[in-house]
Amino acid sequence: MFIEMSNFQILHADSHSEARLGLLTTAHGEVETPVFMPVATAGAVKGITPQQLQKTGSELVLANTYHLLLRPGVDTVEKLGGLHKFMAWDGPILTDSGGYQVFSLSPLTKIDDDGVEFASHVDGAKIYLNAEIATEIQNRLGADIITCLDQCTPFPIDTPQLQKAVDRTILWAKRAKEAHTNPNQLLFAIAQGGINLELRTYCTSELVKTGYDGYAIGGLSVGEGHENMIKTVTHTTQLLPQDKPRYLMGVGTPADIIAAVKAGVDMFDCVLPTRNGRNAFAFAGNGPLRLRNNVHINDARPIEADCDCYCCRNFSRAALRHFFNSGEMLGPILVSLHNLTFYQRLMVRIRQAIKRNEFAEWAKRFDY
Amino acid sequence: MFIEMSNFQILHADSHSEARLGLLTTAHGEVETPVFMPVATAGAVKGITPQQLQKTGSELVLANTYHLLLRPGVDTVEKLGGLHKFMAWDGPILTDSGGYQVFSLSPLTKIDDDGVEFASHVDGAKIYLNAEIATEIQNRLGADIITCLDQCTPFPIDTPQLQKAVDRTILWAKRAKEAHTNPNQLLFAIAQGGINLELRTYCTSELVKTGYDGYAIGGLSVGEGHENMIKTVTHTTQLLPQDKPRYLMGVGTPADIIAAVKAGVDMFDCVLPTRNGRNAFAFAGNGPLRLRNNVHINDARPIEADCDCYCCRNFSRAALRHFFNSGEMLGPILVSLHNLTFYQRLMVRIRQAIKRNEFAEWAKRFDY
């Protein structure tokens, strides 16, 4: 398949903020941005079939290279015809670089300028990853958007360490670009630098000099707090080219997303809708519901009266409470479905507000 | 809603066996028999939404009075508009009597001729159940088919104890019939008697004298083995009126079901498709698959090539194996869906074979 050079088009830029309505073109279809990507960690969004996922309004899905590398392994995914077929998801897929998981999930991580050796959190097997290997793995998995291996840093971190991680991230991104040869896959670089704005400037500018199909902002949502995060994001997006998509990794709450869209971010991923869904926490316009609470015991109302998801059209809060209290899988499934629908509806409203050139005003009224 | 006196019609009786094709009419629609009921223990078929359940070909669903009584309680189900609304299942529902669970799940069971006191396996709360209370509970839950409280016996059991359980079961069934006043709900009696054919004769004949909308055969599939079970079933069905539906409780494997249909049984329920599904055991025409097995590691084939279920149309054995090995909920969900579809397809084939007057011959060829 031929992908034209411009895989991203700004359809409308908000006059009163940095928010943009965009169109991202991938080998598996077009996606309007700002877009929220549900997380299919090991090739499955937890508890949700691809068919149900599609009905939540989800179009672009994230899968984790690290998890797929460990299980079932790249050979298996490739032999089975690639990630789309394996996951039964015919829409666009993005794979992350593995960097975040290597540093957050693995014991025994050994890193130098070439790459990183880590122990699988599943069976302790030693695995080596560098820029070229991470790229090749993602080439073989076959997602539509792949990402350069980065060194993701924790929060807080001292400046020399952060500087070293930034240097490696820039170097690895260059090598990843050289290693990447598949024109059907967009390659995103990941900017690091913690909440150090000087290092963010350095990292981002260097990546932009090399040039990528899109730019991810990594190393945030790791404990730095909403204010620090938004400050860093606002600083970073200003350094990024207007005509490339910007992806804020692992973010976040509705309030985080709205603030980041205002700062010019186009793409998001987060486990919150599904993780919270499994824990009986339902997102709702009038404030979230904790469905195990006794207050719902005889409540015939759905989570949200005006929600058209399968859960809200069919199940009362009382029934959901009962499913959670009885350990029925249907509770986690239904509330995950609702939460994903809630998030995708939020993204629709964000896009509509940008289209109407009212985003900044709308965002103020939005009470999340 | 008006239910005519004859809620069951024999559409075709097989010439070479006791198998019958029937039409069971309930307040929530008609169901062709032989029918298999998936088990929605606490108001949910584990891991499966009602929408997905319908697509497996399931029409009539069983829910457990005992579980619903403990959680969420009858008051809640009633306040929320009854079991159909609570479960979001608009098709027919059958509730069992609670007898089986009282004797298998509860510690501290105290029984006399009036009824049974037991401790909730959830919180230890003492609960009293007798024929009238069990009927009233089921009246209020609002299923389409309800069952008389019975004393379910374990296997093996000594004859005096079995005799006493049979006497109580007959007595309680009489009282249940007197207590039952809702003409929209069919009332089934449950025949007990273990594998003692004399006591089966006695229990069954007494119940038939009193007269019910249908007859369940209880106290089997509790460890007596296939041969004993089928011998008892064959003996019992001969004592039952031709024009009433016959329901073999808690059965069973495909081989059990086929043998029981041959003996004239019309209705079945069993947790096997879902419980096995959760344990990576997939039913298949060429023999079951254990999906955690290494042999499936790169197997691109679906569980069954000719199965039209969502799982088989979209997922390879390799992907299913991966989901189970990674602890992804999607594994249990998808294989439960397949297994239910497999069971319902088996029932379709059974009904077609009876219609063609070829059931006995077909059953011999059926290699389960």
CSV table of C-alpha atoms in Angstrom, one decimal, chain A residues 100 103-104 151-158 161-162 165 192-195 219 222-224:
chain,number,residue,atom,x,y,z
A,100,TYR,CA,8.4,2.3,29.4
A,103,PHE,CA,12.1,0.4,33.0
A,104,SER,CA,8.9,0.0,35.1
A,151,GLN,CA,14.9,5.5,27.9
A,152,CYS,CA,11.9,6.4,30.0
A,153,THR,CA,12.8,8.0,33.3
A,154,PRO,CA,11.0,7.8,36.7
A,155,PHE,CA,9.9,10.8,38.8
A,156,PRO,CA,11.8,12.3,40.6
A,157,ILE,CA,15.2,11.8,39.0
A,158,ASP,CA,18.5,13.7,39.3
A,161,GLN,CA,20.7,10.8,35.0
A,162,LEU,CA,18.0,12.6,33.1
A,165,ALA,CA,18.5,9.3,29.3
A,192,GLN,CA,12.0,12.5,27.1
A,193,GLY,CA,13.3,15.0,29.7
A,194,GLY,CA,11.1,14.6,32.7
A,195,ILE,CA,9.8,18.0,33.9
A,219,GLY,CA,8.1,10.2,30.6
A,222,VAL,CA,4.7,9.0,36.3
A,223,GLY,CA,3.9,10.9,39.5
A,224,GLU,CA,4.8,14.5,38.6
